[in-house]
Coordinates of C-alpha atoms in Angstrom, one line a residue:
M1 CA 23.9 -233.1 -14.6
S2 CA 27.4 -232.4 -15.0
N3 CA 30.0 -232.4 -12.2
E4 CA 31.2 -228.8 -12.4
R5 CA 27.9 -227.4 -12.0
Q6 CA 28.3 -229.8 -8.8
G7 CA 31.2 -227.8 -8.1
M8 CA 32.7 -231.1 -7.3
P9 CA 36.5 -232.1 -8.2
K10 CA 35.4 -235.6 -9.4
P11 CA 32.0 -238.2 -9.4
D12 CA 31.9 -239.4 -5.5
T13 CA 29.4 -241.8 -3.1
Y14 CA 29.2 -241.6 1.2
S15 CA 27.9 -244.4 2.2
S16 CA 26.8 -244.8 6.0
G17 CA 27.4 -247.2 8.2
S18 CA 30.5 -249.6 9.0
Q19 CA 31.5 -249.6 5.2
G20 CA 30.7 -246.6 4.2
A21 CA 33.6 -244.6 1.9
Q22 CA 35.8 -242.0 2.9
R23 CA 34.4 -238.7 4.6
A24 CA 34.5 -235.1 3.8
T25 CA 37.3 -232.8 5.8
A26 CA 35.3 -229.9 7.7
H27 CA 35.4 -226.9 7.6
N28 CA 34.5 -223.6 10.3
D29 CA 33.8 -221.2 7.1
G30 CA 30.7 -222.5 5.8
A31 CA 31.6 -224.1 3.1
C32 CA 33.5 -227.9 2.1
T33 CA 34.9 -230.0 -1.1
A34 CA 34.2 -233.5 -0.5
G35 CA 37.4 -236.2 -0.8
P36 CA 37.4 -238.8 -3.9
H37 CA 35.2 -241.7 -3.2
E38 CA 33.4 -244.0 -5.8
A39 CA 31.3 -242.8 -8.5
L40 CA 28.0 -244.6 -9.6
K41 CA 27.5 -245.5 -13.7
T42 CA 24.6 -243.1 -15.5
T43 CA 23.1 -245.3 -18.2
D44 CA 19.8 -244.4 -18.1
R45 CA 18.1 -241.2 -17.7
A46 CA 17.2 -240.0 -14.2
R47 CA 14.0 -240.9 -12.5
P48 CA 11.9 -238.5 -10.8
P49 CA 13.2 -237.9 -7.5
G50 CA 10.8 -239.9 -4.7
K51 CA 9.7 -243.0 -7.5
L52 CA 11.1 -246.3 -5.9
V53 CA 13.6 -248.1 -8.2
E54 CA 13.7 -251.1 -8.4
L55 CA 17.4 -252.9 -8.1
S56 CA 16.4 -255.4 -11.1
Q57 CA 16.3 -251.5 -13.1
L58 CA 19.8 -251.3 -12.2
Q59 CA 23.0 -252.7 -13.7
A60 CA 25.1 -254.9 -12.2
T61 CA 28.0 -252.4 -12.4
E62 CA 25.9 -249.7 -10.5
T63 CA 24.8 -252.2 -7.8
A64 CA 27.8 -252.9 -6.6
T65 CA 28.2 -249.4 -5.1
I66 CA 25.6 -249.7 -2.8
R67 CA 27.6 -251.1 0.0
Q68 CA 24.6 -250.9 2.5
R69 CA 21.2 -252.5 2.2
P70 CA 19.2 -251.5 4.5
G71 CA 21.2 -248.7 4.7
Y72 CA 21.7 -244.8 3.9
Q73 CA 24.0 -243.3 1.7
L74 CA 25.1 -240.0 -1.2
H75 CA 25.2 -239.9 -4.3
V76 CA 26.5 -236.2 -5.3
T77 CA 26.6 -237.3 -9.4
E78 CA 23.5 -238.2 -11.7
S79 CA 23.4 -241.8 -11.9
A80 CA 20.2 -244.2 -12.8
L81 CA 18.8 -244.1 -10.1
G82 CA 18.1 -240.4 -10.4
E83 CA 19.6 -236.8 -9.5
P84 CA 21.9 -236.6 -6.4
G85 CA 21.3 -237.1 -2.6
L86 CA 20.7 -238.9 0.4
Y87 CA 19.0 -241.9 -1.0
Y88 CA 17.3 -244.8 1.9
H89 CA 18.4 -248.1 0.3
G90 CA 16.1 -250.4 1.4
N91 CA 13.7 -253.9 1.2
Q92 CA 10.6 -254.2 0.8
V93 CA 8.2 -257.3 2.3
L94 CA 6.7 -259.5 0.0
K95 CA 3.4 -261.5 0.8
S96 CA 5.7 -264.5 -0.6
G97 CA 7.8 -262.9 2.3
E98 CA 10.3 -262.6 0.4
L99 CA 12.9 -259.2 0.0
K100 CA 12.5 -256.9 -2.8
P101 CA 15.1 -253.9 -2.3
F102 CA 14.2 -250.4 -3.4
D103 CA 15.9 -247.2 -3.1
L104 CA 14.2 -243.8 -2.0
R105 CA 15.6 -240.3 -2.6
L106 CA 15.0 -238.5 0.8
C107 CA 16.7 -235.1 -0.5
S108 CA 19.6 -233.5 -1.8
E109 CA 22.8 -233.7 -0.6
L110 CA 22.8 -234.1 2.7
E111 CA 25.2 -235.3 5.7
C112 CA 26.0 -235.8 8.5
V113 CA 29.6 -235.6 9.1
A114 CA 30.2 -235.7 13.0
T115 CA 28.8 -235.4 16.5
T116 CA 28.5 -232.2 19.1
Q117 CA 28.1 -231.1 22.6
D118 CA 29.0 -228.0 24.5
E119 CA 31.9 -228.4 26.6
H120 CA 29.4 -229.1 29.4
G121 CA 28.4 -233.2 27.5
E122 CA 25.0 -230.7 27.3
N123 CA 23.6 -229.9 23.9
H124 CA 24.3 -232.6 21.5
G125 CA 23.3 -232.4 17.9
R126 CA 25.2 -233.1 14.6
L127 CA 26.9 -230.8 12.0
L128 CA 25.4 -232.0 8.7
R129 CA 26.6 -230.6 4.8
Y130 CA 24.7 -230.0 2.5
K131 CA 24.6 -228.4 -0.5
P132 CA 21.7 -226.0 -1.8
L133 CA 21.1 -225.9 -5.3
N134 CA 23.5 -223.6 -8.2
G135 CA 25.3 -223.6 -4.9
N136 CA 28.5 -224.7 -2.7
W137 CA 28.9 -227.1 0.4
R138 CA 28.2 -225.6 3.1
Q139 CA 27.6 -226.9 7.0
W140 CA 24.8 -226.2 10.3
S141 CA 25.4 -228.0 13.3
M142 CA 22.1 -228.7 14.2
P143 CA 20.6 -229.5 17.8
M144 CA 19.0 -232.5 18.4
E145 CA 16.3 -231.2 20.4
I146 CA 14.9 -229.6 16.8
L147 CA 14.1 -233.1 15.9
A148 CA 11.8 -232.9 19.5
G149 CA 9.1 -230.4 17.6
G150 CA 8.2 -233.3 14.6
K151 CA 8.6 -232.5 11.0
E152 CA 8.0 -229.2 10.9
D153 CA 11.0 -227.9 12.8
L154 CA 12.7 -230.1 11.1
C155 CA 11.5 -229.2 7.9
R156 CA 11.3 -225.4 7.8
Q157 CA 14.5 -224.9 8.2
L158 CA 16.2 -227.4 5.7
L159 CA 14.2 -226.0 3.5
R160 CA 15.5 -222.6 4.2
L161 CA 19.2 -223.6 4.1
G162 CA 18.1 -224.6 0.2
V163 CA 17.7 -228.2 0.6
R164 CA 15.1 -229.6 -1.8
L165 CA 12.8 -232.7 0.8
N166 CA 10.9 -235.5 -0.4
P167 CA 7.8 -235.6 1.1
K168 CA 7.8 -239.0 0.3
G169 CA 11.3 -239.4 2.6
I170 CA 10.8 -236.7 5.4
S171 CA 10.0 -239.7 8.7
R172 CA 12.8 -241.4 7.2
L173 CA 14.7 -238.7 7.2
I174 CA 13.9 -238.2 10.6
D175 CA 15.4 -242.1 11.0
Y176 CA 18.6 -241.0 9.5
L177 CA 19.7 -237.9 11.9
H178 CA 18.3 -239.7 14.8
E179 CA 20.7 -242.7 14.1
E180 CA 23.5 -241.9 11.8
V181 CA 27.1 -241.8 15.0
P182 CA 29.6 -240.3 12.7
S183 CA 32.9 -240.7 14.6
Q184 CA 34.6 -237.7 14.1
R185 CA 33.7 -235.7 17.6
S186 CA 32.9 -231.4 17.5
I187 CA 31.9 -228.8 20.6
A188 CA 29.1 -227.3 20.2
A189 CA 28.8 -223.1 21.3
T190 CA 25.4 -222.3 21.5
R191 CA 26.8 -218.8 21.9
T192 CA 29.4 -216.3 20.2
G193 CA 32.7 -215.0 22.3
W194 CA 34.7 -217.5 23.9
H195 CA 35.2 -220.4 24.8
T196 CA 37.2 -222.9 26.2
V197 CA 38.3 -226.0 25.4
G198 CA 41.2 -228.2 26.4
G199 CA 43.1 -225.0 27.8
A200 CA 42.8 -223.8 24.7
H201 CA 40.8 -219.8 23.7
V202 CA 39.0 -219.9 21.0
F203 CA 36.4 -217.1 19.6
V204 CA 33.3 -218.6 18.4
M205 CA 31.3 -216.7 15.7
P206 CA 28.4 -218.0 13.4
T207 CA 30.8 -218.7 10.5
R208 CA 34.1 -218.9 11.7
T209 CA 35.6 -219.9 14.9
I210 CA 39.7 -218.4 15.5
G211 CA 41.8 -219.4 17.4
Q212 CA 43.1 -223.6 17.9
A213 CA 41.0 -225.9 20.2
K214 CA 40.6 -230.0 19.6
P215 CA 38.3 -231.0 19.1
K216 CA 36.8 -228.0 16.6
V217 CA 34.1 -225.5 18.1
R218 CA 31.2 -224.7 15.9
F219 CA 28.6 -222.0 16.5
Q220 CA 25.0 -224.2 17.2
S221 CA 21.6 -222.4 16.9
D222 CA 18.8 -224.0 16.0
A223 CA 17.3 -221.6 13.5
P224 CA 20.1 -221.2 10.8
Q225 CA 19.7 -217.4 10.4
D226 CA 22.0 -214.8 8.7
T227 CA 25.2 -213.2 10.9
D228 CA 25.0 -210.3 10.9
F229 CA 28.6 -210.1 11.6
K230 CA 29.3 -210.4 7.4
Q231 CA 33.1 -208.7 6.5
Q232 CA 33.9 -206.6 2.9
G233 CA 37.3 -204.8 2.7
R234 CA 40.5 -205.7 3.5
L235 CA 42.0 -204.5 7.2
E236 CA 44.3 -202.1 5.5
E237 CA 41.4 -200.2 4.4
W238 CA 39.4 -199.8 6.7
R239 CA 42.4 -198.8 8.8
E240 CA 43.5 -196.4 6.5
T241 CA 40.0 -194.4 6.1
L242 CA 37.5 -195.3 8.9
G243 CA 40.4 -195.6 11.5
K244 CA 42.8 -191.8 10.4
M245 CA 39.3 -190.3 9.4
S246 CA 38.9 -191.2 13.7
S247 CA 42.0 -189.6 14.7
G248 CA 41.5 -186.4 16.8
N249 CA 37.6 -187.0 17.4
P250 CA 37.5 -188.3 20.1
L251 CA 33.9 -189.7 20.3
L252 CA 34.7 -191.4 17.1
M253 CA 37.7 -193.2 19.0
L254 CA 35.0 -193.9 22.5
A255 CA 33.2 -195.1 19.8
V256 CA 35.1 -198.1 18.1
S257 CA 36.7 -198.8 21.3
T258 CA 33.3 -199.4 23.0
A259 CA 33.1 -201.8 20.5
L260 CA 36.3 -203.8 20.9
A261 CA 35.8 -203.6 24.5
G262 CA 33.4 -206.6 24.2
P263 CA 36.3 -209.4 24.1
L264 CA 37.4 -207.6 26.8
L265 CA 34.4 -208.3 28.8
E266 CA 35.5 -212.0 29.8
L267 CA 39.2 -211.7 29.9
T268 CA 38.6 -208.5 32.4
H269 CA 36.4 -210.6 35.1
R270 CA 33.2 -207.5 34.0
K271 CA 29.5 -208.6 32.6
S272 CA 29.8 -205.5 30.5
C273 CA 29.9 -201.8 29.9
G274 CA 28.5 -198.8 27.6
L275 CA 28.3 -195.2 26.9
H276 CA 24.2 -193.8 25.2
F277 CA 25.6 -191.0 23.0
V278 CA 23.1 -187.6 23.6
G279 CA 23.1 -184.9 21.1
D280 CA 20.0 -182.6 19.1
S281 CA 19.2 -183.9 15.7
S282 CA 21.9 -184.4 13.2
S283 CA 24.5 -184.0 15.2
G284 CA 26.5 -186.4 14.0
K285 CA 25.7 -189.4 17.3
S286 CA 24.2 -192.2 14.8
T287 CA 26.7 -192.0 12.5
L288 CA 29.2 -192.4 15.8
L289 CA 27.6 -196.0 15.8
E290 CA 27.4 -196.4 12.4
V291 CA 31.6 -196.4 12.7
A292 CA 32.0 -199.3 15.7
S293 CA 29.1 -201.3 14.2
S294 CA 31.9 -201.4 11.3
V295 CA 33.9 -202.9 13.4
W296 CA 32.5 -206.8 13.7
G297 CA 30.0 -206.4 10.8
S298 CA 27.6 -204.4 8.4
S299 CA 25.6 -202.1 9.0
S300 CA 22.9 -204.5 9.6
F301 CA 25.5 -205.1 13.2
L302 CA 23.2 -201.6 14.1
R303 CA 19.6 -201.4 15.8
T304 CA 17.0 -199.1 17.4
W305 CA 15.4 -199.4 20.6
K306 CA 12.0 -200.6 18.9
H307 CA 13.3 -203.7 19.1
T308 CA 10.9 -205.9 22.2
G309 CA 12.9 -206.3 25.6
N310 CA 12.6 -210.3 23.5
G311 CA 14.4 -209.9 20.6
L312 CA 16.8 -207.4 22.5
E313 CA 17.8 -210.7 24.3
G314 CA 18.5 -212.2 21.1
V315 CA 20.2 -209.2 19.4
A316 CA 21.8 -209.7 22.7
T317 CA 23.0 -213.4 23.0
A318 CA 23.3 -213.0 19.1
H319 CA 26.2 -210.2 19.0
S320 CA 27.7 -212.2 23.0
G321 CA 32.2 -211.2 23.2
T322 CA 30.8 -207.4 21.2
V323 CA 28.7 -204.5 21.2
V324 CA 25.5 -204.2 20.9
V325 CA 23.9 -200.7 19.2
L326 CA 21.2 -199.7 19.2
D327 CA 20.1 -196.5 17.6
E328 CA 17.4 -193.6 19.2
I329 CA 15.9 -194.1 22.5
G330 CA 13.3 -192.1 21.9
E331 CA 11.8 -195.0 20.3
A332 CA 11.6 -197.3 22.9
D333 CA 9.4 -197.3 25.0
S334 CA 10.1 -195.4 28.6
R335 CA 9.0 -197.7 30.7
L336 CA 10.2 -200.1 29.8
I337 CA 13.9 -198.6 28.8
G338 CA 15.2 -198.8 32.8
S339 CA 15.0 -202.9 32.7
T340 CA 16.3 -203.3 29.6
V341 CA 19.4 -201.3 30.5
Y342 CA 19.7 -204.2 33.4
M343 CA 19.3 -207.2 31.6
L344 CA 21.3 -205.5 28.7
G345 CA 23.5 -204.8 31.7
N346 CA 23.9 -208.1 34.1
G347 CA 23.9 -210.3 30.8
T348 CA 21.3 -212.3 31.9
G349 CA 17.6 -212.5 29.8
K350 CA 14.2 -214.0 31.5
A351 CA 13.9 -217.5 33.0
R352 CA 11.1 -219.5 31.4
A353 CA 9.0 -222.4 31.1
C354 CA 9.4 -225.5 29.3
R355 CA 6.2 -227.1 27.8
D356 CA 6.9 -230.0 30.8
G357 CA 6.8 -227.3 33.2
S358 CA 10.4 -227.0 34.2
S359 CA 13.0 -224.5 34.0
R360 CA 15.3 -223.5 30.8
T361 CA 17.7 -222.6 30.8
P362 CA 17.8 -218.1 30.7
R363 CA 20.1 -217.0 28.3
T364 CA 23.1 -215.8 28.8
W365 CA 25.8 -213.1 27.5
Q366 CA 28.2 -210.4 28.4
V367 CA 28.7 -207.6 25.7
A368 CA 30.0 -204.0 25.0
I369 CA 26.2 -201.5 24.7
L370 CA 26.4 -198.8 22.6
S371 CA 23.6 -196.2 22.2
S372 CA 21.9 -192.5 21.0
G373 CA 19.5 -190.0 22.0
E374 CA 18.3 -186.9 21.7
R375 CA 18.3 -186.8 25.6
T376 CA 20.2 -188.8 28.6
L377 CA 18.1 -191.9 30.2
A378 CA 16.3 -190.0 32.8
G379 CA 15.7 -187.7 30.6
H380 CA 13.2 -190.9 29.4
M381 CA 12.4 -193.2 31.7
Q382 CA 10.5 -189.9 33.9
E383 CA 8.5 -189.8 31.1
S384 CA 7.2 -192.7 32.1
G385 CA 7.7 -191.7 36.1
Q386 CA 10.1 -192.9 36.8
S387 CA 13.4 -192.1 38.4
T388 CA 17.0 -193.3 37.1
M389 CA 18.7 -196.3 39.5
S390 CA 22.0 -195.1 40.2
G391 CA 22.7 -199.1 38.9
Q392 CA 21.3 -198.1 35.9
S393 CA 22.9 -194.4 35.0
V394 CA 27.0 -196.8 35.2
R395 CA 26.1 -199.5 32.8
L396 CA 24.9 -197.2 30.5
L397 CA 27.5 -193.5 30.5
D398 CA 25.7 -190.2 28.8
I399 CA 28.2 -188.5 27.3
S400 CA 27.3 -185.9 25.6
A401 CA 27.8 -185.2 22.2
S402 CA 28.1 -182.1 21.1
R403 CA 32.4 -180.8 20.5
H404 CA 32.8 -178.2 18.0
F405 CA 30.9 -179.5 14.3
G406 CA 28.5 -181.5 15.9
A407 CA 29.8 -185.2 17.5
F408 CA 32.9 -184.3 15.4
D409 CA 36.4 -182.1 16.5
D410 CA 38.6 -182.5 13.5
L411 CA 37.4 -182.8 10.0
H412 CA 39.3 -184.0 8.2
R413 CA 39.7 -181.7 5.3
C414 CA 35.6 -182.2 4.3
A415 CA 33.6 -178.3 4.1
D416 CA 31.6 -179.3 7.9
G417 CA 30.7 -182.1 10.0
R418 CA 28.0 -182.6 7.2
E419 CA 30.0 -183.5 4.3
F420 CA 32.4 -185.3 7.6
A421 CA 29.0 -188.1 8.5
D422 CA 29.0 -188.0 5.1
S423 CA 31.8 -189.9 4.3
L424 CA 31.7 -191.8 7.7
K425 CA 28.5 -193.6 6.4
Q426 CA 29.9 -193.9 2.5
L427 CA 33.2 -195.3 3.9
C428 CA 30.8 -198.0 6.7
N429 CA 28.9 -199.9 3.2
Q430 CA 32.5 -200.0 1.9
H431 CA 35.2 -201.7 4.4
Y432 CA 33.1 -203.1 7.6
G433 CA 33.6 -207.1 9.8
T434 CA 37.7 -206.7 10.0
L435 CA 38.3 -204.9 12.1
G436 CA 36.9 -206.8 14.8
P437 CA 38.0 -210.0 14.7
A438 CA 41.7 -209.0 13.7
F439 CA 41.9 -207.6 17.2
I440 CA 40.4 -211.5 18.2
E441 CA 43.4 -213.3 16.7
C442 CA 46.0 -210.4 18.3
L443 CA 44.1 -210.8 21.8
I444 CA 45.1 -214.1 22.0
E445 CA 48.6 -214.3 20.2
S446 CA 49.1 -211.9 23.2
M447 CA 47.8 -213.7 26.1
Q448 CA 50.4 -216.6 25.8
Q449 CA 53.3 -212.9 26.5
Q450 CA 50.4 -211.7 28.7
P451 CA 47.6 -214.2 29.5
D452 CA 46.3 -211.3 33.2
A453 CA 44.0 -208.7 31.0
A454 CA 42.0 -208.3 34.7
A455 CA 45.9 -207.1 36.4
L456 CA 46.5 -205.4 33.3
L457 CA 42.9 -203.1 34.1
Q458 CA 43.8 -203.6 37.3
D459 CA 47.4 -200.6 36.5
I460 CA 45.2 -198.7 35.1
T461 CA 41.9 -198.2 37.0
R462 CA 44.4 -197.2 39.8
R463 CA 46.2 -194.2 37.9
E464 CA 45.0 -191.0 39.9
S465 CA 42.7 -189.5 36.5
F466 CA 40.3 -192.9 37.0
R467 CA 40.4 -192.5 41.0
P468 CA 36.9 -192.0 41.4
A469 CA 35.6 -188.7 44.3
L470 CA 32.9 -191.1 44.6
P471 CA 31.9 -194.8 45.1
L472 CA 29.0 -194.2 42.3
H473 CA 32.2 -192.8 40.5
G474 CA 34.2 -196.8 40.6
R475 CA 32.4 -198.2 38.4
A476 CA 32.2 -195.9 35.8
A477 CA 35.8 -195.0 35.9
Q478 CA 36.5 -198.6 35.4
S479 CA 33.8 -198.6 32.2
F480 CA 35.9 -195.6 30.7
A481 CA 39.7 -197.3 31.1
L482 CA 38.8 -200.6 29.9
I483 CA 37.5 -198.3 26.6
G484 CA 40.6 -197.2 26.5
M485 CA 42.4 -200.1 27.2
A486 CA 41.0 -202.0 24.9
G487 CA 41.6 -198.5 22.2
E488 CA 45.3 -198.6 22.9
L489 CA 45.4 -202.2 22.9
A490 CA 44.4 -202.5 19.2
T491 CA 46.6 -199.5 18.2
E492 CA 49.4 -201.1 19.0
F493 CA 48.4 -203.7 17.5
G494 CA 48.3 -201.7 14.7
L495 CA 44.9 -202.4 14.2
T496 CA 43.6 -198.5 14.1
G497 CA 45.5 -195.9 12.4
W498 CA 45.6 -193.7 15.8
K499 CA 48.5 -192.6 18.5
L500 CA 49.3 -194.1 21.1
G501 CA 47.5 -192.6 24.0
E502 CA 44.5 -190.9 22.0
V503 CA 42.7 -192.9 23.3
M504 CA 43.1 -193.3 26.8
Q505 CA 42.9 -189.6 26.7
A506 CA 40.0 -189.4 25.9
A507 CA 38.8 -192.6 28.1
E508 CA 39.7 -190.1 31.1
D509 CA 38.7 -186.2 28.8
A510 CA 34.7 -187.9 29.4
F511 CA 35.1 -189.9 32.5
A512 CA 36.6 -186.4 33.8
L513 CA 33.9 -184.2 31.8
W514 CA 30.7 -187.1 33.2
C515 CA 32.2 -187.3 36.8
E516 CA 31.4 -183.2 36.1
E517 CA 27.7 -183.8 35.2
H518 CA 27.3 -185.9 38.5
G519 CA 29.3 -185.2 41.1
Q520 CA 25.8 -183.7 42.9
H521 CA 24.4 -186.8 41.4
Q522 CA 22.9 -189.4 44.6
T523 CA 23.6 -192.5 45.0
E524 CA 20.6 -194.8 45.7
H525 CA 21.8 -195.0 49.0
Q526 CA 21.1 -190.9 48.9
K527 CA 18.2 -190.5 47.2
A528 CA 16.1 -193.6 49.3
L529 CA 17.7 -191.2 52.4
S530 CA 16.6 -187.8 50.9
R531 CA 13.4 -189.0 50.3
V532 CA 11.8 -190.3 53.6
M533 CA 13.0 -187.1 54.9
S534 CA 11.7 -184.8 52.5
F535 CA 8.3 -187.0 52.8
I536 CA 8.4 -186.2 56.4
Q537 CA 9.0 -183.1 56.1
S538 CA 6.5 -182.5 53.8
H539 CA 3.6 -184.8 55.5
G540 CA 4.4 -184.7 58.8
D541 CA 1.4 -183.4 60.3
S542 CA -1.2 -183.8 58.1
R543 CA -0.5 -188.3 57.3
F544 CA 0.8 -189.2 60.3
S545 CA -0.5 -188.1 64.4
D546 CA 0.7 -189.6 67.9
H547 CA 0.1 -193.1 68.6
Q548 CA -1.3 -192.6 72.0
Q549 CA -3.2 -190.1 71.6
P550 CA -6.6 -189.2 69.6
A551 CA -6.2 -187.1 66.2
S552 CA -6.1 -183.4 67.6
H553 CA -7.0 -183.5 63.3
P554 CA -8.6 -185.4 60.5
V555 CA -5.7 -187.5 59.5
R556 CA -6.8 -188.4 55.2
D557 CA -4.1 -190.3 53.4
R558 CA -2.0 -191.9 56.7
A559 CA 1.5 -192.6 56.1
G560 CA 1.4 -193.8 59.8
Y561 CA 1.3 -193.0 62.5
W562 CA 4.6 -191.0 65.4
T563 CA 5.9 -191.7 68.9
Q564 CA 8.7 -189.4 71.0
A565 CA 9.7 -189.5 74.6
P566 CA 11.0 -186.7 76.2
D567 CA 14.0 -185.2 74.6
Q568 CA 14.2 -187.9 72.2
E569 CA 13.7 -187.8 68.1
R570 CA 10.2 -188.9 67.3
I571 CA 10.1 -192.3 65.4
Y572 CA 7.4 -192.2 62.3
Y573 CA 5.8 -195.8 62.4
F574 CA 6.0 -196.4 58.5
T575 CA 2.9 -198.4 57.0
S576 CA 3.5 -200.0 53.8
D577 CA 1.8 -198.5 51.7
G578 CA 3.3 -195.0 53.3
L579 CA 6.5 -196.8 53.3
K580 CA 6.8 -197.7 50.0
Q581 CA 5.3 -194.0 48.9
A582 CA 7.9 -192.2 50.7
L583 CA 11.0 -194.2 48.6
Q584 CA 9.2 -192.8 45.0
G585 CA 9.8 -195.5 43.0
I586 CA 12.8 -197.5 45.2
E587 CA 11.7 -200.7 46.3
L588 CA 11.4 -201.1 48.7
K589 CA 13.4 -203.8 49.5
R590 CA 16.8 -201.6 49.0
G591 CA 15.3 -198.8 50.2
L592 CA 15.0 -200.3 53.9
K593 CA 17.8 -201.1 53.2
A594 CA 20.0 -198.3 52.8
L595 CA 17.7 -197.4 56.1
K596 CA 19.3 -199.5 57.6
E597 CA 23.2 -199.3 57.0
A598 CA 22.1 -195.1 57.4
G599 CA 20.1 -196.5 61.0
W600 CA 17.0 -195.2 60.6
I601 CA 15.6 -198.5 61.9
A602 CA 14.8 -197.7 65.2
V603 CA 13.0 -200.4 65.8
Q604 CA 12.8 -203.8 64.7
E605 CA 11.7 -207.3 65.8
P606 CA 14.2 -210.7 65.4
G607 CA 14.9 -211.7 62.2
K608 CA 12.2 -208.1 61.1
S609 CA 12.4 -205.1 59.6
S610 CA 9.2 -203.9 61.7
T611 CA 7.8 -203.9 64.9
R612 CA 4.2 -203.8 65.9
L613 CA 2.0 -201.7 66.9
Y614 CA -1.0 -201.8 69.1
I615 CA -3.7 -198.8 67.0
A616 CA -7.5 -198.9 68.5
G617 CA -6.7 -202.0 70.5
S618 CA -4.6 -204.2 67.6
R619 CA -1.5 -205.3 67.2
Q620 CA -0.5 -203.5 64.1
R621 CA 2.8 -203.8 61.9
F622 CA 4.4 -200.7 61.6
F623 CA 8.5 -199.7 60.3
A624 CA 10.0 -197.4 62.5
I625 CA 11.7 -194.6 61.4
R626 CA 13.9 -192.4 63.1
P627 CA 15.8 -190.0 60.7
R628 CA 19.0 -188.7 61.2
D629 CA 20.6 -185.5 59.5
E630 CA 24.5 -186.7 59.3
A631 CA 23.7 -190.1 57.4
M632 CA 22.0 -188.5 54.3
G633 CA 26.1 -187.8 53.3
G634 CA 25.4 -184.7 51.5
A635 CA 21.7 -186.0 49.7
S636 CA 20.4 -183.0 48.9

C-alpha cells in the first residue's frame, strides 16, 4: 500500500508508553497530518488482519521499531506485520513458562492523542485521531462513559466513523482506551455555543472552535454525527446575493437577524427570543426560514414541527448558541405546542433518571427560535382546547407574513413573489454557513473594545420606540431590540450588505405592530381574575348556595358555597375542583397567586391559601374568594 494512498508525507509509526515516538499535531478542523516517525521496512507480503505474528518471522531490522512489549503501537504503513493500524505487541506464556512474543492488529489507523474534560473537571474523555478507508485523518473527542456500555456502544460508533475493527482485538482495544493517558490535554465542550476557558471566550461548533484558549477546546459527543453546520461558498458571495436581496425586505432581515441573535443571548444574559411568522400557504414564510438557516448551515439546519419533545431537545442542544428553525407549526401536536415553546424558551430539557436510579443532568441550551405557520400560536393551541399563557406568547412572538408581495416588499427586479422566493431558495443551496461564523469572529474581536453587550441592549431598549405600554410588552420589547441589535452589529461589521439603521427600523416597526395586535390581550394574571369573575357571574346561583341555609333549589355540579354579612360583599367558597374549573386551564398555583396579589383571597389560614367551613356537620376546606372589580386592571 503506497504512502500516497495513506495521505501521509512519509511513513511512520507510533508507540505508546514512555518510549513512544513523536506525536501528531492535533487540529480542530477534524483533519490532521501526522509528524515524521521511524518506519518498518516491508519485506514480506502483508498478512491477514488479526493473525498472530511470531517475532521470529520478522527480520531483525523490523523488530527494532517495536519499542515496547507488551504495549500498543500505531503503524501507519504496510509492513511485515500486515496492514497499517493499531497493534498490540504482547507475550504469550507457554506451558514451559517461556514467553513467546506475538503481535495482534486491533483496528485500522487510530491513536489517542489527548485527554479531555470539561471546564468543571467532569465529562472526561479521549481525543482520538483516526483514518477511515480512502479518507483523510480525522478526530473524535470520545467521552469515556461510552466504555461503560460495553463493546457494542463503542464498536457501533467506531464502525460508523469508518474505523475497521478486528473482532479478536476489541477487548484489547478497550483496554488501550482505558490505559492510554497522553500528556496533551484538551477541554471538552459537550454542547455548542460559548465556553469560557482561562478567561477567554470561545465559540464551539462541532467541526471547529472560534477563538483562542489554552488548553484548546473541542466539541465532545458520544454519538458523532453529520453536523448541520455545513459551509459552502464564501461570505462575500452570501453578502452580494442573499444579503443584498434581503435589504428592503423587513421580514427577511428580521429572520436573518434572529438567527444572528443566538450568540448574543448569553452575552446579554437572556435565555431565548423567537419569532413565529404567520401567513397563508405559499406566501413565502418558509423561504424566510430557509434564508435564516443559511446563516449557519445548509437546508438540513431547517427542521419541522413534526419532531417530538425529545427530538427537539437534541436539536436545541446541537444548535445551542445559534437558532432552532421549525417550519409549519400545523404539523405539530396542538396539545404539545405550549409545553414545547416553554421548553425551548427556558433552555432546559426534561430531568431523567440513570440506570441506577440517580438523576441525570438535564440538557441545557440557549437558542433563538424561528417558526412559521398558517395560524398563530394561540390558534393552534385552541384546537385541543388549550389557552395560551402570556409566557408562551412572549417567547414566540407572532409576526404577520402578509406584506406587499406575500412575505416580501422589494422583489429586486423579479417578476413576482414566487420568482423572488425561488431565486432565494436557489441561492440558499449555493451559499451557506459563512455568515454565522464570521459574525462570531467579529464579536470576539469587538468584545475586546466593548465587552458589555448587555449594556448595549439596555441602551437600545430605553428608546421611545421600545417603551412598553403594558408589563406583558416589556419582554417582547427586549426580544425585538435584541434581534435589531444583532442585525445592526452584523451590518456594522460589514457582513450583511444592508444599510445602517435598516434592520433596527424593521424591529421597531414589528414591535409596534405586535403591540397593536396584542394591546387588548390580557396577561395571565388578568386572565385568572377575568375567568373567576365570569364563572361567578355565570354560575353563582346554580352552582353555589348559602353555607348556613339549605338550598332552595337543587345544586348540580356544586362549585362551592357563599356567605354574606349585612352591608358586605358576598364571599364565594370554592372547592378545589370548582376553582380549577373557573380558571379554565390556568394552573391552580398560578391562579391563586393572581388572586392573592389582587386581594381576592378573603379568608385564609396561616401558611395556606385556603380555609375551612362547617358543612353538614364536618369541616371542609375551601378557597374563599371575594371578587373586586377595581382589581381587574382593565381585563375584559
